[in-house]
Amino acid sequence: MDKIEFKDGRFTVSDMPSILYALGDGIGPEITRASMGVIDTAVEKAYKGKKKIEWREVSAGEEAEKKAGNRLPEETLEAIKEHRLLFKGPLETPVGKGFRSLNVTIRLMMDLYANIRPVKYFKGLESPLRDPEKVDLVVFRENTDDLYTGIEWQANSNEAKKLKAFLNDSMNVRISDDSGVGIKPMSRMKTQRITRMAIKYALQNKRRSVTIMHKGNIMKYTEGAFREWAYETAVNEFRDDIVTEEELYSNYNGTMPSGKLLINDRIADNMFQQVIAKPSLYDVILAPNLNGDYISDAAGALIGDIGVLGSANIGDTGGMFEAVHGTAPKYAGKNVANPMGMIKAGTLMLEFIGWTEAKDIIDNALAKAISTKKVTQDIARFMGVEPLGTKEFAETIMGFIRE
Ligand code: NAP
C-alpha cells in the first residue's frame, strides 16, 4: 500500500496507491460503493492487475458523529493530510445555522484551491437546449478565497456592531443597524495560482480559450482585480502560448492564430446568457469562488442533469473528488439514486493520477448506458423507460466494461 507523494512540484503515484474514501450521508454510501466497483473494474480491464487502487475508508458526516461524536474526526483529517487523495460521497450541510460545511473545511485544510468541473453533453440526455452537443465546458472555480472564507457576522452580534461602528467612525461608511455583514477578500496570489492551473490545463488539453468571469464593473477591487491579475498571469507567464481578446483584434484582425490559446473575459451576468445562448463559444471558464459556484450549476443544467456530473478539488497538496449533487435524502437507502456523478468524479481522479486508459473505458461505458437507455429513475422518467436501481446500473456499467 503506497501513499501518494508530492515532491518537486509533482505528485508521484505508484501502481498500488492507497486512496481514501468517505461514504458520505444520504444516498452517499450507495453511490460511493457502486462507483468504487465501477472504478476497480475499469482499472482491472485497463491494466490487467498491474495497477490497483488500495481503498481505505475514513469516517465523516452523520455516521462519524454517531460513532465518535464529531462529523469530521481528527483521525480523518490526519489521514487526508497523509494520503492526499479523497474520494468522497456527498455530506450534509444545514442551511443558515449549525456546523460549517465539512466540504469547505476539507478544502480549506488541504488548500484545494481549484474546483474543476467538466460539463459535456451525453448523447441521449434530455437537455433544455436545442443543440446540447455544443456544450463542452470546463469550469475552474477558485475555491479558497472570496465570500467563502467565512468572515461574516449576524446582524445583532457584538462583532457586527463593532465592525459597523469602525466603518462608520473611521471610514465614513454607514451600514444600517439591522444588517448582517460579510467580508469579500480577493488575493493576488490565489488568483494567480488558479489562473496558472486553468491555463496549463487548457494548453495540455488543446482547448481553444480561457474566459475570465467576473463582476469587476461593480466590485472593482475584488472581482475587477481578479480579472486584472488573471490577465497579468496569462501575459507574464504564458506569453508565447496565449493571445488576449484585445490583441486578437488589434494584432490579428479578429482571426485566431493557430496553436494559440485565447484569453478573454466576460462580466458575470453576460457570462450566464452567453453560455446558454452560445455555448459553443466557450471552453474553459475561470471564475472566483461565488461566480464559479453559480456558473458551475448553470453550465451543468445545460446538459440536462447535474446528477451526472463530477468535480475535482485540486491543490498542490492533493485532491478531493466528489459528485456535484448533494445527499438527496429522500432517496437514501432506496437503491434508486444515480451513481453517475460519483462515477464521473472517479474518472477525474483517474485522470489526476494519470490512469487515463481506465478513465476512457468508464466514459465509453457511461455513454453506452445512456444511448441504450439503461439508466436510473432520474433519467428514465424523461426517456420513458423502466429504470434500473443504483446497484443494477453499476452492474450494467461493469458488464459493458468487461465486454
Ligand atoms: P441534492 O442533494 O443534490 O438533491 C436535490 C435533488 O436533485 C434531489 O431531490 C433529486 O431530484 C436530485 N438528485 C441529486 N442527486 C441525485 C442522484 N444521485 N440521483 C437521483 N437524483 C438526484 O441537493 P439538496 O437537496 O439541495 O441538498 C441536500 C444536502 O446535500 C444538503 O445538506 C446540502 O448541503 C448537501 N450537499 C452536499 C454536497 C457535497 O457534499 N459536495 C453538494 C451539494 C449539496 P428530484 O427530487 O427531482 O428527483
mmCIF file with all atom_site columns, C-alpha atoms and ligand atoms in Angstrom, residues 27 31 88-94 103 107 306-307 322-331 336-339 376-378 381, ligand 1:
data_model
loop_
_atom_site.group_PDB
_atom_site.id
_atom_site.type_symbol
_atom_site.label_atom_id
_atom_site.label_alt_id
_atom_site.label_comp_id
_atom_site.label_asym_id
_atom_site.label_entity_id
_atom_site.label_seq_id
_atom_site.pdbx_PDB_ins_code
_atom_site.Cartn_x
_atom_site.Cartn_y
_atom_site.Cartn_z
_atom_site.occupancy
_atom_site.B_iso_or_equiv
_atom_site.pdbx_formal_charge
_atom_site.auth_seq_id
_atom_site.auth_comp_id
_atom_site.auth_asym_id
_atom_site.auth_atom_id
_atom_site.pdbx_PDB_model_num
ATOM   1  C CA  . ILE A 1 27  ? -27.500 8.460  -0.844  1.00 0.00 ? 27  ILE A CA  1
ATOM   2  C CA  . ILE A 1 31  ? -23.488 5.659  -4.885  1.00 0.00 ? 31  ILE A CA  1
ATOM   3  C CA  . LYS A 1 88  ? -15.901 11.487 -1.120  1.00 0.00 ? 88  LYS A CA  1
ATOM   4  C CA  . GLY A 1 89  ? -19.640 10.840 -1.078  1.00 0.00 ? 89  GLY A CA  1
ATOM   5  C CA  . PRO A 1 90  ? -21.863 13.911 -0.530  1.00 0.00 ? 90  PRO A CA  1
ATOM   6  C CA  . LEU A 1 91  ? -22.060 15.276 3.014   1.00 0.00 ? 91  LEU A CA  1
ATOM   7  C CA  . GLU A 1 92  ? -24.980 17.097 4.593   1.00 0.00 ? 92  GLU A CA  1
ATOM   8  C CA  . THR A 1 93  ? -24.686 20.802 5.474   1.00 0.00 ? 93  THR A CA  1
ATOM   9  C CA  . PRO A 1 94  ? -27.509 22.634 7.275   1.00 0.00 ? 94  PRO A CA  1
ATOM   10 C CA  . ASN A 1 103 ? -16.583 20.058 2.355   1.00 0.00 ? 103 ASN A CA  1
ATOM   11 C CA  . ARG A 1 107 ? -10.979 22.173 1.011   1.00 0.00 ? 107 ARG A CA  1
ATOM   12 C CA  . ILE A 1 306 ? -26.336 17.946 -12.907 1.00 0.00 ? 306 ILE A CA  1
ATOM   13 C CA  . GLY A 1 307 ? -26.762 14.493 -11.360 1.00 0.00 ? 307 GLY A CA  1
ATOM   14 C CA  . GLU A 1 322 ? -16.931 14.167 -5.479  1.00 0.00 ? 322 GLU A CA  1
ATOM   15 C CA  . ALA A 1 323 ? -20.260 14.297 -7.283  1.00 0.00 ? 323 ALA A CA  1
ATOM   16 C CA  . VAL A 1 324 ? -21.690 17.745 -7.965  1.00 0.00 ? 324 VAL A CA  1
ATOM   17 C CA  . HIS A 1 325 ? -25.044 16.906 -6.388  1.00 0.00 ? 325 HIS A CA  1
ATOM   18 C CA  . GLY A 1 326 ? -25.754 16.538 -2.667  1.00 0.00 ? 326 GLY A CA  1
ATOM   19 C CA  . THR A 1 327 ? -27.119 13.861 -0.344  1.00 0.00 ? 327 THR A CA  1
ATOM   20 C CA  . ALA A 1 328 ? -30.647 13.710 -1.903  1.00 0.00 ? 328 ALA A CA  1
ATOM   21 C CA  . PRO A 1 329 ? -32.027 12.497 1.467   1.00 0.00 ? 329 PRO A CA  1
ATOM   22 C CA  . LYS A 1 330 ? -35.428 11.479 0.091   1.00 0.00 ? 330 LYS A CA  1
ATOM   23 C CA  . TYR A 1 331 ? -33.759 8.744  -1.962  1.00 0.00 ? 331 TYR A CA  1
ATOM   24 C CA  . VAL A 1 336 ? -32.776 4.443  -6.757  1.00 0.00 ? 336 VAL A CA  1
ATOM   25 C CA  . ALA A 1 337 ? -30.089 7.175  -6.764  1.00 0.00 ? 337 ALA A CA  1
ATOM   26 C CA  . ASN A 1 338 ? -27.991 7.734  -9.849  1.00 0.00 ? 338 ASN A CA  1
ATOM   27 C CA  . PRO A 1 339 ? -24.305 6.991  -9.163  1.00 0.00 ? 339 PRO A CA  1
ATOM   28 C CA  . THR A 1 376 ? -31.685 5.159  -13.192 1.00 0.00 ? 376 THR A CA  1
ATOM   29 C CA  . GLN A 1 377 ? -35.083 6.733  -12.451 1.00 0.00 ? 377 GLN A CA  1
ATOM   30 C CA  . ASP A 1 378 ? -33.954 10.366 -12.647 1.00 0.00 ? 378 ASP A CA  1
ATOM   31 C CA  . ARG A 1 381 ? -38.574 9.252  -16.313 1.00 0.00 ? 381 ARG A CA  1
HETATM 32 P P1  . NAP B 2 .   ? -29.278 17.419 -3.738  1.00 0.00 ? 1   NAP B P1  1
HETATM 33 O O1  . NAP B 2 .   ? -28.883 16.506 -2.629  1.00 0.00 ? 1   NAP B O1  1
HETATM 34 O O2  . NAP B 2 .   ? -28.350 17.486 -4.893  1.00 0.00 ? 1   NAP B O2  1
HETATM 35 O O3  . NAP B 2 .   ? -30.722 16.941 -4.218  1.00 0.00 ? 1   NAP B O3  1
HETATM 36 C C1  . NAP B 2 .   ? -31.598 17.749 -4.955  1.00 0.00 ? 1   NAP B C1  1
HETATM 37 C C2  . NAP B 2 .   ? -32.388 16.916 -5.922  1.00 0.00 ? 1   NAP B C2  1
HETATM 38 O O4  . NAP B 2 .   ? -31.540 16.547 -7.008  1.00 0.00 ? 1   NAP B O4  1
HETATM 39 C C3  . NAP B 2 .   ? -32.927 15.604 -5.400  1.00 0.00 ? 1   NAP B C3  1
HETATM 40 O O5  . NAP B 2 .   ? -34.107 15.775 -4.674  1.00 0.00 ? 1   NAP B O5  1
HETATM 41 C C4  . NAP B 2 .   ? -33.128 14.874 -6.709  1.00 0.00 ? 1   NAP B C4  1
HETATM 42 O O6  . NAP B 2 .   ? -34.143 15.494 -7.518  1.00 0.00 ? 1   NAP B O6  1
HETATM 43 C C5  . NAP B 2 .   ? -31.864 15.232 -7.458  1.00 0.00 ? 1   NAP B C5  1
HETATM 44 N N1  . NAP B 2 .   ? -30.705 14.379 -7.231  1.00 0.00 ? 1   NAP B N1  1
HETATM 45 C C6  . NAP B 2 .   ? -29.500 14.743 -6.710  1.00 0.00 ? 1   NAP B C6  1
HETATM 46 N N2  . NAP B 2 .   ? -28.650 13.737 -6.758  1.00 0.00 ? 1   NAP B N2  1
HETATM 47 C C7  . NAP B 2 .   ? -29.290 12.705 -7.320  1.00 0.00 ? 1   NAP B C7  1
HETATM 48 C C8  . NAP B 2 .   ? -28.891 11.381 -7.669  1.00 0.00 ? 1   NAP B C8  1
HETATM 49 N N3  . NAP B 2 .   ? -27.647 10.938 -7.460  1.00 0.00 ? 1   NAP B N3  1
HETATM 50 N N4  . NAP B 2 .   ? -29.797 10.560 -8.223  1.00 0.00 ? 1   NAP B N4  1
HETATM 51 C C9  . NAP B 2 .   ? -31.029 10.998 -8.473  1.00 0.00 ? 1   NAP B C9  1
HETATM 52 N N5  . NAP B 2 .   ? -31.465 12.239 -8.202  1.00 0.00 ? 1   NAP B N5  1
HETATM 53 C C10 . NAP B 2 .   ? -30.592 13.094 -7.631  1.00 0.00 ? 1   NAP B C10 1
HETATM 54 O O7  . NAP B 2 .   ? -29.460 18.893 -3.217  1.00 0.00 ? 1   NAP B O7  1
HETATM 55 P P2  . NAP B 2 .   ? -30.096 19.478 -1.853  1.00 0.00 ? 1   NAP B P2  1
HETATM 56 O O8  . NAP B 2 .   ? -31.385 18.771 -1.548  1.00 0.00 ? 1   NAP B O8  1
HETATM 57 O O9  . NAP B 2 .   ? -30.072 20.930 -2.064  1.00 0.00 ? 1   NAP B O9  1
HETATM 58 O O10 . NAP B 2 .   ? -29.036 19.145 -0.725  1.00 0.00 ? 1   NAP B O10 1
HETATM 59 C C11 . NAP B 2 .   ? -29.162 18.067 0.205   1.00 0.00 ? 1   NAP B C11 1
HETATM 60 C C12 . NAP B 2 .   ? -27.944 18.081 1.125   1.00 0.00 ? 1   NAP B C12 1
HETATM 61 O O11 . NAP B 2 .   ? -26.749 17.820 0.362   1.00 0.00 ? 1   NAP B O11 1
HETATM 62 C C13 . NAP B 2 .   ? -27.705 19.404 1.859   1.00 0.00 ? 1   NAP B C13 1
HETATM 63 O O12 . NAP B 2 .   ? -27.351 19.135 3.199   1.00 0.00 ? 1   NAP B O12 1
HETATM 64 C C14 . NAP B 2 .   ? -26.521 20.014 1.099   1.00 0.00 ? 1   NAP B C14 1
HETATM 65 O O13 . NAP B 2 .   ? -25.749 20.865 1.906   1.00 0.00 ? 1   NAP B O13 1
HETATM 66 C C15 . NAP B 2 .   ? -25.739 18.773 0.722   1.00 0.00 ? 1   NAP B C15 1
HETATM 67 N N6  . NAP B 2 .   ? -24.825 18.960 -0.423  1.00 0.00 ? 1   NAP B N6  1
HETATM 68 C C16 . NAP B 2 .   ? -23.600 18.388 -0.334  1.00 0.00 ? 1   NAP B C16 1
HETATM 69 C C17 . NAP B 2 .   ? -22.714 18.493 -1.403  1.00 0.00 ? 1   NAP B C17 1
HETATM 70 C C18 . NAP B 2 .   ? -21.365 17.858 -1.260  1.00 0.00 ? 1   NAP B C18 1
HETATM 71 O O14 . NAP B 2 .   ? -21.141 17.068 -0.373  1.00 0.00 ? 1   NAP B O14 1
HETATM 72 N N7  . NAP B 2 .   ? -20.449 18.188 -2.144  1.00 0.00 ? 1   NAP B N7  1
HETATM 73 C C19 . NAP B 2 .   ? -23.085 19.177 -2.562  1.00 0.00 ? 1   NAP B C19 1
HETATM 74 C C20 . NAP B 2 .   ? -24.374 19.725 -2.641  1.00 0.00 ? 1   NAP B C20 1
HETATM 75 C C21 . NAP B 2 .   ? -25.235 19.615 -1.558  1.00 0.00 ? 1   NAP B C21 1
HETATM 76 P P3  . NAP B 2 .   ? -35.675 15.064 -7.666  1.00 0.00 ? 1   NAP B P3  1
HETATM 77 O O15 . NAP B 2 .   ? -36.272 15.401 -6.350  1.00 0.00 ? 1   NAP B O15 1
HETATM 78 O O16 . NAP B 2 .   ? -36.153 15.939 -8.780  1.00 0.00 ? 1   NAP B O16 1
HETATM 79 O O17 . NAP B 2 .   ? -35.736 13.614 -8.006  1.00 0.00 ? 1   NAP B O17 1
#
